[in-house]
XYZ file of C-alpha atoms in Angstrom:
517
model
C 27.109 31.990 -30.754
C 23.576 31.155 -29.658
C 21.723 29.490 -26.848
C 19.372 26.939 -28.383
C 16.427 25.279 -26.753
C 14.192 22.503 -27.930
C 11.383 25.044 -28.322
C 13.467 27.168 -30.758
C 13.950 30.165 -28.497
C 17.261 31.816 -29.518
C 19.338 33.887 -27.115
C 22.505 35.506 -28.480
C 25.697 34.878 -26.584
C 29.352 34.011 -26.960
C 31.360 30.769 -26.932
C 28.780 28.513 -25.224
C 25.557 26.862 -26.327
C 23.226 25.425 -23.715
C 19.952 23.709 -24.466
C 17.286 21.693 -22.792
C 16.580 18.202 -23.990
C 14.091 15.568 -22.969
C 14.889 12.881 -20.456
C 14.898 9.267 -21.671
C 12.645 6.647 -20.097
C 13.815 4.451 -17.251
C 13.436 1.326 -17.329
C -15.388 -9.448 9.462
C -15.144 -6.218 12.336
C -15.782 -4.840 15.824
C -19.140 -4.328 17.417
C -19.258 -1.612 20.039
C -19.765 -4.107 22.857
C -16.699 -6.128 21.977
C -13.986 -4.768 19.639
C -12.762 -8.308 18.962
C -15.947 -9.117 17.043
C -16.162 -8.734 13.310
C -18.266 -6.249 11.382
C -21.459 -7.883 10.065
C -21.635 -8.539 6.349
C -24.635 -7.198 4.457
C -26.374 -9.792 2.317
C -28.046 -8.675 -0.886
C -28.375 -12.095 -2.450
C -27.636 -15.731 -1.740
C -24.600 -16.444 -3.874
C -23.899 -19.866 -2.408
C -23.862 -23.099 -4.319
C -24.497 -25.444 -1.390
C -22.298 -26.859 1.349
C -19.462 -29.015 0.086
C -19.265 -32.373 1.851
C -15.969 -33.703 3.137
C -17.559 -36.842 4.609
C -20.867 -38.702 4.715
C -23.413 -36.996 6.993
C -23.676 -38.287 10.555
C -26.368 -38.074 13.219
C -26.265 -35.067 15.600
C -24.444 -35.756 18.882
C -25.382 -34.129 22.192
C -22.454 -32.236 23.711
C -23.085 -34.055 26.978
C -22.158 -37.297 25.192
C -18.696 -35.981 24.281
C -15.598 -34.883 26.180
C -16.076 -31.307 24.904
C -16.117 -28.485 27.479
C -19.551 -27.496 28.746
C -21.780 -26.246 25.960
C -22.712 -22.546 25.782
C -26.386 -21.704 26.191
C -28.488 -22.694 23.191
C -25.798 -24.778 21.448
C -26.420 -28.339 22.579
C -24.911 -30.366 19.698
C -21.206 -31.016 19.175
C -18.748 -32.270 16.580
C -15.681 -33.354 18.522
C -12.127 -33.339 17.205
C -8.868 -33.983 19.094
C -8.108 -30.271 19.700
C -11.416 -28.488 19.238
C -15.182 -28.924 19.365
C -17.808 -27.392 17.095
C -20.967 -26.351 18.979
C -24.278 -25.764 17.182
C -28.029 -26.158 17.308
C -30.002 -27.958 14.630
C -32.476 -25.073 14.676
C -30.055 -23.108 12.456
C -27.178 -25.433 11.452
C -27.603 -28.821 9.858
C -25.486 -31.779 10.835
C -23.949 -31.701 7.356
C -22.956 -28.069 7.860
C -21.537 -28.772 11.323
C -19.427 -31.655 10.042
C -18.259 -29.472 7.158
C -17.335 -26.638 9.537
C -15.269 -29.056 11.633
C -13.427 -30.173 8.512
C -12.788 -26.549 7.517
C -11.359 -25.729 10.943
C -9.161 -28.816 10.798
C -7.941 -27.912 7.320
C -6.983 -24.404 8.452
C -5.394 -25.764 11.632
C -3.226 -28.146 9.610
C -2.410 -25.422 7.078
C -1.151 -23.045 9.744
C 1.198 -25.584 11.267
C 2.409 -26.807 7.856
C 3.445 -23.218 7.044
C 5.412 -22.909 10.282
C 2.932 -21.051 12.486
C 2.139 -22.001 16.056
C -1.031 -23.975 16.672
C -4.102 -21.828 17.405
C -4.275 -20.863 21.086
C -6.570 -23.202 23.051
C -7.068 -24.785 26.443
C -8.072 -28.477 26.566
C -10.177 -28.067 23.416
C -10.920 -24.875 21.489
C -14.633 -24.076 21.388
C -15.952 -23.222 17.908
C -19.453 -21.766 18.317
C -21.794 -21.719 15.319
C -24.181 -19.228 16.857
C -27.905 -19.161 16.127
C -27.795 -15.750 14.383
C -29.180 -14.986 10.929
C -26.597 -12.446 9.728
C -22.897 -13.173 9.114
C -20.265 -12.268 11.646
C -17.682 -13.899 13.857
C -15.330 -13.200 16.701
C -12.878 -14.316 19.323
C -10.998 -12.674 22.164
C -7.685 -12.922 23.958
C -9.208 -13.948 27.273
C -11.572 -16.635 25.957
C -11.110 -20.200 24.784
C -13.744 -19.791 22.085
C -14.346 -18.398 18.607
C -17.679 -17.904 16.899
C -19.147 -17.850 13.413
C -22.766 -16.884 12.846
C -25.214 -19.311 11.227
C -26.040 -16.674 8.590
C -22.573 -17.121 7.077
C -23.586 -20.595 5.940
C -25.915 -19.097 3.340
C -22.741 -18.747 1.226
C -20.306 -21.631 1.503
C -17.062 -19.760 0.903
C -18.163 -16.924 3.163
C -18.524 -19.386 6.051
C -15.117 -20.847 5.206
C -13.523 -17.403 5.110
C -14.979 -16.313 8.468
C -13.987 -19.571 10.172
C -10.461 -19.129 8.805
C -10.280 -15.456 9.774
C -11.241 -16.143 13.388
C -8.885 -19.106 13.661
C -6.111 -16.823 12.362
C -6.693 -14.675 15.450
C -6.185 -17.768 17.603
C -2.849 -18.318 15.803
C -1.898 -14.694 16.502
C -2.674 -15.208 20.202
C -0.482 -18.320 20.208
C 2.459 -16.156 19.046
C 1.723 -13.280 21.420
C 3.828 -12.844 24.569
C 1.210 -10.770 26.388
C 0.011 -11.760 29.846
C -3.347 -10.267 30.737
C -3.528 -8.431 27.391
C -1.950 -9.044 23.959
C 0.974 -6.956 22.720
C -0.522 -6.986 19.237
C -2.143 -3.796 17.985
C -5.362 -3.829 15.964
C -3.345 -2.634 12.952
C -1.364 -5.842 13.147
C -4.101 -8.181 14.345
C -6.908 -7.299 11.941
C -4.670 -6.092 9.122
C -2.805 -9.376 8.816
C -5.918 -11.504 9.398
C -7.695 -9.740 6.535
C -4.641 -9.670 4.265
C -3.989 -13.402 4.666
C -7.564 -14.527 4.050
C -6.640 -15.406 0.475
C -3.236 -16.870 1.390
C -4.380 -20.107 2.974
C -6.492 -21.735 0.243
C -6.879 -21.078 -3.482
C -10.679 -21.144 -3.392
C -10.682 -18.030 -1.194
C -7.880 -16.411 -3.183
C -10.000 -16.841 -6.331
C -13.417 -16.334 -4.731
C -15.436 -14.698 -7.515
C -18.007 -13.235 -5.080
C -15.416 -11.664 -2.742
C -16.396 -8.106 -3.638
C -20.005 -8.814 -2.640
C -18.987 -9.540 0.945
C -16.637 -8.379 3.647
C -13.322 -9.696 2.314
C -9.743 -8.767 1.576
C -10.685 -7.445 -1.859
C -13.584 -5.333 -0.643
C -11.440 -3.898 2.168
C -8.723 -2.937 -0.322
C -11.269 -0.839 -2.177
C -12.400 0.696 1.117
C -8.797 1.696 1.866
C -8.253 3.345 -1.500
C -11.274 5.546 -0.779
C -9.878 6.516 2.629
C -6.090 6.596 2.222
C -5.917 10.035 3.884
C -6.543 8.349 7.249
C -3.829 6.959 9.543
C -3.313 3.409 8.263
C -2.076 2.288 11.703
C -5.171 3.575 13.547
C -7.977 1.543 15.111
C -10.503 2.786 12.547
C -8.275 1.603 9.665
C -7.380 -1.746 11.218
C -9.078 -3.796 8.475
C -8.281 -1.397 5.646
C -4.580 -1.651 6.482
C -4.645 -5.083 4.832
C -3.432 -3.490 1.581
C -0.139 -2.396 3.149
C 0.266 -5.874 4.648
C -0.317 -7.446 1.227
C 2.252 -5.073 -0.284
C 4.800 -5.952 2.404
C 4.188 -9.678 1.941
C 4.891 -9.391 -1.780
C 7.911 -7.123 -1.397
C 9.711 -8.694 1.566
C 8.483 -12.273 1.840
C 10.688 -15.004 0.411
C 7.874 -17.478 -0.309
C 6.662 -16.888 -3.877
C 4.400 -19.897 -4.427
C 0.638 -19.349 -4.533
C -1.570 -18.926 -2.668
C 0.846 -18.505 0.280
C 3.030 -15.855 -1.376
C 4.816 -13.783 1.277
C 3.299 -15.594 4.230
C 6.753 -15.949 5.791
C 6.837 -12.169 6.324
C 3.657 -12.357 8.429
C 5.052 -15.308 10.368
C 8.200 -13.314 11.114
C 6.111 -10.386 12.396
C 4.209 -12.754 14.702
C 7.544 -14.063 15.953
C 8.407 -10.509 16.982
C 5.179 -10.422 19.019
C 6.542 -13.478 20.816
C 9.667 -11.432 21.554
C 7.511 -8.640 23.013
C 7.485 -6.191 20.095
C 4.212 -4.527 19.090
C 2.798 -2.707 16.054
C 5.319 -0.838 13.895
C 8.166 -1.965 16.162
C 7.308 -5.589 15.363
C 7.303 -4.759 11.652
C 10.696 -3.081 11.860
C 12.182 -5.995 13.780
C 10.807 -8.455 11.210
C 12.197 -6.412 8.290
C 15.583 -6.280 9.987
C 15.605 -10.006 10.738
C 14.724 -10.794 7.120
C 17.459 -8.480 5.800
C 14.968 -6.378 3.817
C 17.145 -3.259 4.035
C 14.187 -1.029 4.842
C 11.808 -0.082 7.645
C 8.110 0.643 7.957
C 8.445 4.342 7.139
C 10.411 3.730 3.951
C 8.069 0.919 2.951
C 5.062 3.170 3.535
C 6.564 5.759 1.199
C 6.978 3.264 -1.645
C 3.544 1.788 -0.912
C 2.140 5.278 -1.517
C 3.485 5.211 -5.078
C 2.445 1.638 -5.861
C -1.187 2.426 -5.081
C -1.171 4.657 -8.168
C 1.402 3.106 -10.504
C -0.070 -0.401 -10.163
C -2.465 0.498 -12.984
C 0.238 1.827 -15.344
C 2.221 -0.095 -17.928
C 6.003 -0.067 -18.116
C 6.764 0.458 -14.421
C 10.458 0.136 -13.517
C 10.174 -2.865 -11.169
C 7.883 -4.884 -8.925
C 7.880 -2.322 -6.119
C 5.484 -0.263 -8.259
C 2.910 -3.033 -8.580
C 0.794 -5.692 -6.837
C 1.231 -9.301 -7.924
C -2.030 -10.377 -6.295
C -4.057 -7.880 -8.314
C -2.644 -9.199 -11.590
C -2.965 -12.865 -10.662
C -5.342 -14.910 -12.801
C -8.445 -15.619 -10.738
C -8.254 -12.462 -8.639
C -11.875 -11.373 -7.982
C -11.328 -7.870 -9.356
C -8.925 -4.936 -9.725
C -7.916 -2.943 -6.684
C -9.863 0.296 -6.556
C -9.243 2.189 -8.699
C -7.721 5.048 -6.753
C -9.378 8.397 -7.568
C -7.039 11.396 -7.074
C -8.403 14.906 -6.601
C -8.453 16.468 -10.071
C -6.965 19.871 -10.847
C -8.319 19.862 -14.387
C -6.042 20.740 -17.311
C -2.955 22.868 -16.719
C -1.005 24.990 -19.182
C 1.268 28.036 -19.047
C -1.544 30.340 -17.940
C -3.425 27.867 -15.735
C -2.144 26.006 -12.659
C -3.737 23.619 -10.176
C -3.225 24.722 -6.552
C -4.177 23.124 -3.244
C -3.262 25.101 -0.127
C -3.267 24.089 3.536
C -3.608 20.380 2.804
C -3.786 18.399 6.034
C -1.822 15.151 6.025
C -2.699 12.754 8.821
C -0.083 10.605 10.481
C 0.570 7.724 8.048
C -2.031 9.159 5.695
C -1.808 9.758 1.935
C -3.404 12.213 -0.475
C -3.345 12.080 -4.275
C -3.738 14.948 -6.792
C -3.625 14.953 -10.577
C -3.734 17.300 -13.567
C -3.967 16.726 -17.294
C -1.407 18.483 -19.477
C -2.634 21.098 -21.963
C -1.211 21.940 -25.372
C 0.817 24.905 -24.092
C 3.084 23.322 -21.509
C 6.782 23.067 -22.491
C 7.827 22.279 -18.902
C 5.633 20.518 -16.312
C 6.327 21.323 -12.681
C 5.195 20.086 -9.265
C 5.957 22.199 -6.189
C 5.447 21.412 -2.507
C 5.721 23.743 0.464
C 5.482 22.447 4.025
C 3.609 24.830 6.331
C 4.864 23.293 9.572
C 7.655 21.064 10.853
C 5.817 17.779 10.192
C 7.446 14.738 8.526
C 5.807 15.238 5.110
C 7.089 13.421 2.042
C 6.253 13.820 -1.639
C 6.111 11.853 -4.862
C 5.540 12.979 -8.439
C 4.570 10.563 -11.199
C 4.263 11.556 -14.855
C 2.722 9.368 -17.504
C 2.110 9.192 -21.226
C -1.464 7.958 -21.481
C -1.559 4.884 -19.262
C 2.197 4.304 -19.591
C 4.600 5.126 -16.767
C 6.990 7.956 -17.614
C 8.886 9.256 -14.576
C 8.818 9.002 -10.790
C 10.720 11.250 -8.371
C 10.410 11.676 -4.626
C 11.426 14.280 -2.097
C 10.733 15.948 1.247
C 11.609 19.092 3.160
C 10.307 22.622 3.619
C 10.223 23.375 -0.113
C 10.664 20.878 -2.911
C 10.081 21.316 -6.645
C 10.548 18.963 -9.538
C 10.226 19.944 -13.200
C 9.987 17.796 -16.326
C 10.457 18.601 -19.995
C 7.252 17.745 -21.794
C 8.198 14.780 -23.960
C 4.608 13.657 -24.469
C 3.437 13.843 -20.854
C -0.343 13.650 -20.624
C -0.807 13.582 -16.845
C 1.055 14.509 -13.686
C 0.185 13.038 -10.298
C 1.317 14.508 -6.975
C 1.317 12.305 -3.883
C 1.743 13.794 -0.418
C 1.988 11.822 2.803
C 3.172 12.092 6.363
C 4.981 9.676 8.672
C 4.867 9.531 12.472
C 3.102 12.892 12.918
C 0.690 15.012 10.905
C 1.810 17.685 8.428
C 0.301 20.558 6.461
C 1.463 21.349 2.927
C 0.697 23.433 -0.168
C 0.774 21.726 -3.578
C 1.030 23.339 -7.022
C 0.995 21.664 -10.435
C 1.942 24.111 -13.179
C 3.483 24.659 -16.608
C 6.392 26.895 -17.616
C 7.594 28.410 -20.898
C 11.358 28.409 -20.236
C 13.826 31.135 -21.112
C 17.569 30.506 -20.587
C 19.953 33.276 -19.568
C 23.644 32.412 -19.172
C 25.042 34.539 -16.372
C 28.576 33.121 -16.464
C 30.856 32.850 -18.332
C 30.337 36.212 -19.987
C 32.329 38.799 -21.889
C 33.933 40.001 -18.667
C 34.376 36.693 -16.888
C 35.366 34.480 -19.784
C 36.120 30.771 -19.576
C 39.370 29.808 -21.294
C 39.056 26.190 -22.339
C 40.752 23.424 -24.264
C 40.119 19.706 -24.681
C 39.226 18.017 -21.365
C 38.960 21.346 -19.543
C 36.078 21.607 -17.061
C 34.477 24.950 -16.330
C 31.445 26.262 -14.465
C 28.442 27.817 -16.182
C 25.753 29.664 -14.216
C 22.368 29.606 -15.954
C 19.104 31.270 -15.012
C 15.899 29.617 -16.253
C 12.750 31.733 -16.061
C 9.139 31.306 -17.112
C 8.155 33.261 -20.211
C 10.705 36.103 -20.124
C 14.160 36.911 -18.705
C 12.404 38.660 -15.799
C 9.768 35.958 -15.236
C 9.544 33.629 -12.229
C 12.455 31.237 -11.805
C 11.843 27.686 -13.006
C 13.176 25.305 -10.362
C 13.302 21.531 -10.192
C 15.292 20.753 -13.328
C 18.305 18.454 -13.120
C 21.696 18.435 -14.819
C 20.422 15.853 -17.278
C 17.932 18.385 -18.657
C 20.774 20.523 -20.082
C 23.097 20.037 -23.026
C 26.014 22.255 -24.033
C 28.250 22.980 -27.015
C 31.500 24.977 -27.000
C 32.595 26.420 -30.347
C 30.238 24.024 -32.066
C 31.518 20.933 -30.236
C 29.415 18.851 -27.827
C 30.486 19.478 -24.237
C 28.975 17.091 -21.681
C 27.407 18.462 -18.498
C 29.176 16.356 -15.872
C 27.831 17.811 -12.625
C 26.276 20.726 -10.852
C 23.145 21.715 -8.986
C 20.523 24.382 -8.275
C 22.186 27.107 -6.208
C 20.827 30.578 -5.368
C 18.011 30.188 -7.930
C 20.468 29.401 -10.723
C 21.666 26.174 -12.288
C 25.417 25.794 -11.784
C 26.610 23.349 -14.418
C 30.031 21.736 -14.598
C 30.837 21.406 -18.303
C 33.714 19.543 -19.937
């Protein structure tokens, strides 16, 4: 008898034939003086097309002639509405723009309540300040009864609309918050959800063609994909975390209509703030309440994969993709993500990264192209400490998804028979604490050596009998390094010329123990 492999290596033996076969396919931000204020946008061109009118222009009204709260210094004109007042000066804001801003605030206010959110937090009347500043920014704070948008935002109509909506979203968050002298909300939750939902309130923002030219959800997504190694829950990543929030909205929200897809997930998280939960705890409570069957840590792991597989064809299901990115009218693709390249690997050449630091809730991506001499592709991970590291491996044929596996632990290896694989991507991340790992992407030229049964320890079989075979797989020769990471499905067997299914087994003591029928 012989041992036969796909690569035509023949090993003489008795009674049993084992071979390897290929797997089938399966299926605006904080200034130093006040962290509640938004980061200024940088203008390189005026992309606006003029202020859209919701009503005929009216004459400016002095704030002293209204029932609005006392005007802040320098803003002496007011547009009064039942629950808020817009303050401005005609030196920088026209009456038409002020009336338009009041209509925008009212539209957002009505939209929030129609979607089941609490009204924005206010006392008597909310003060909306259109400040006499030439750049674009905005802000609000927990302890104030005011929000601001800079006059410079009005150079671009939809930019002004977006900033007004973003700041009013913070007022909605405060209305859900159970904090007393300080909010329970973390910046990860506050700014992450405000940025993520910017394109969930109105279609014109969702499809804003110039979004990537300004501080926006889309531009912040690209910023995250360049900095995914940082802790996504940290203060510095508070805006960039919007990508995880968008992913969670699509995966766990029940609302699927546009542009408000998944907004019910955000509302449920805010409800947990009302109950006193903060940050990740609020997320976990919301996921539990919605019956999602997952938690933040597990979601973060799958999010890590989707950031790469979103650009591949043939992914198994929606958890590997972003609906918003594929939606007609989206301003542009997310990213792309750029993994660290290990070049081309083959039997004699591996890609190795040692002592890789993984920040808490940070992600790192590595890739290698597959050379001509690579019968088996392998990814190996070794954890240098006791951190909560986790790993993913994705293989692909061109731009088509091939295989995805995930693991964790001190040492974890996964191998794949090369059935046309052109690229392998290794993803390493950490959960609640940092980790340090070593990563190797390599190729193997497999040799099979059946240790049992043998001429001394024979297996006596008949139809339906099950017996155990112990097989050593090495790289290049019977004495070469052991090839780990294969699964039972990689092996086939024949007994006396008859197919004998491999029905179970595992990798034990550096050998594959296969239960054969």
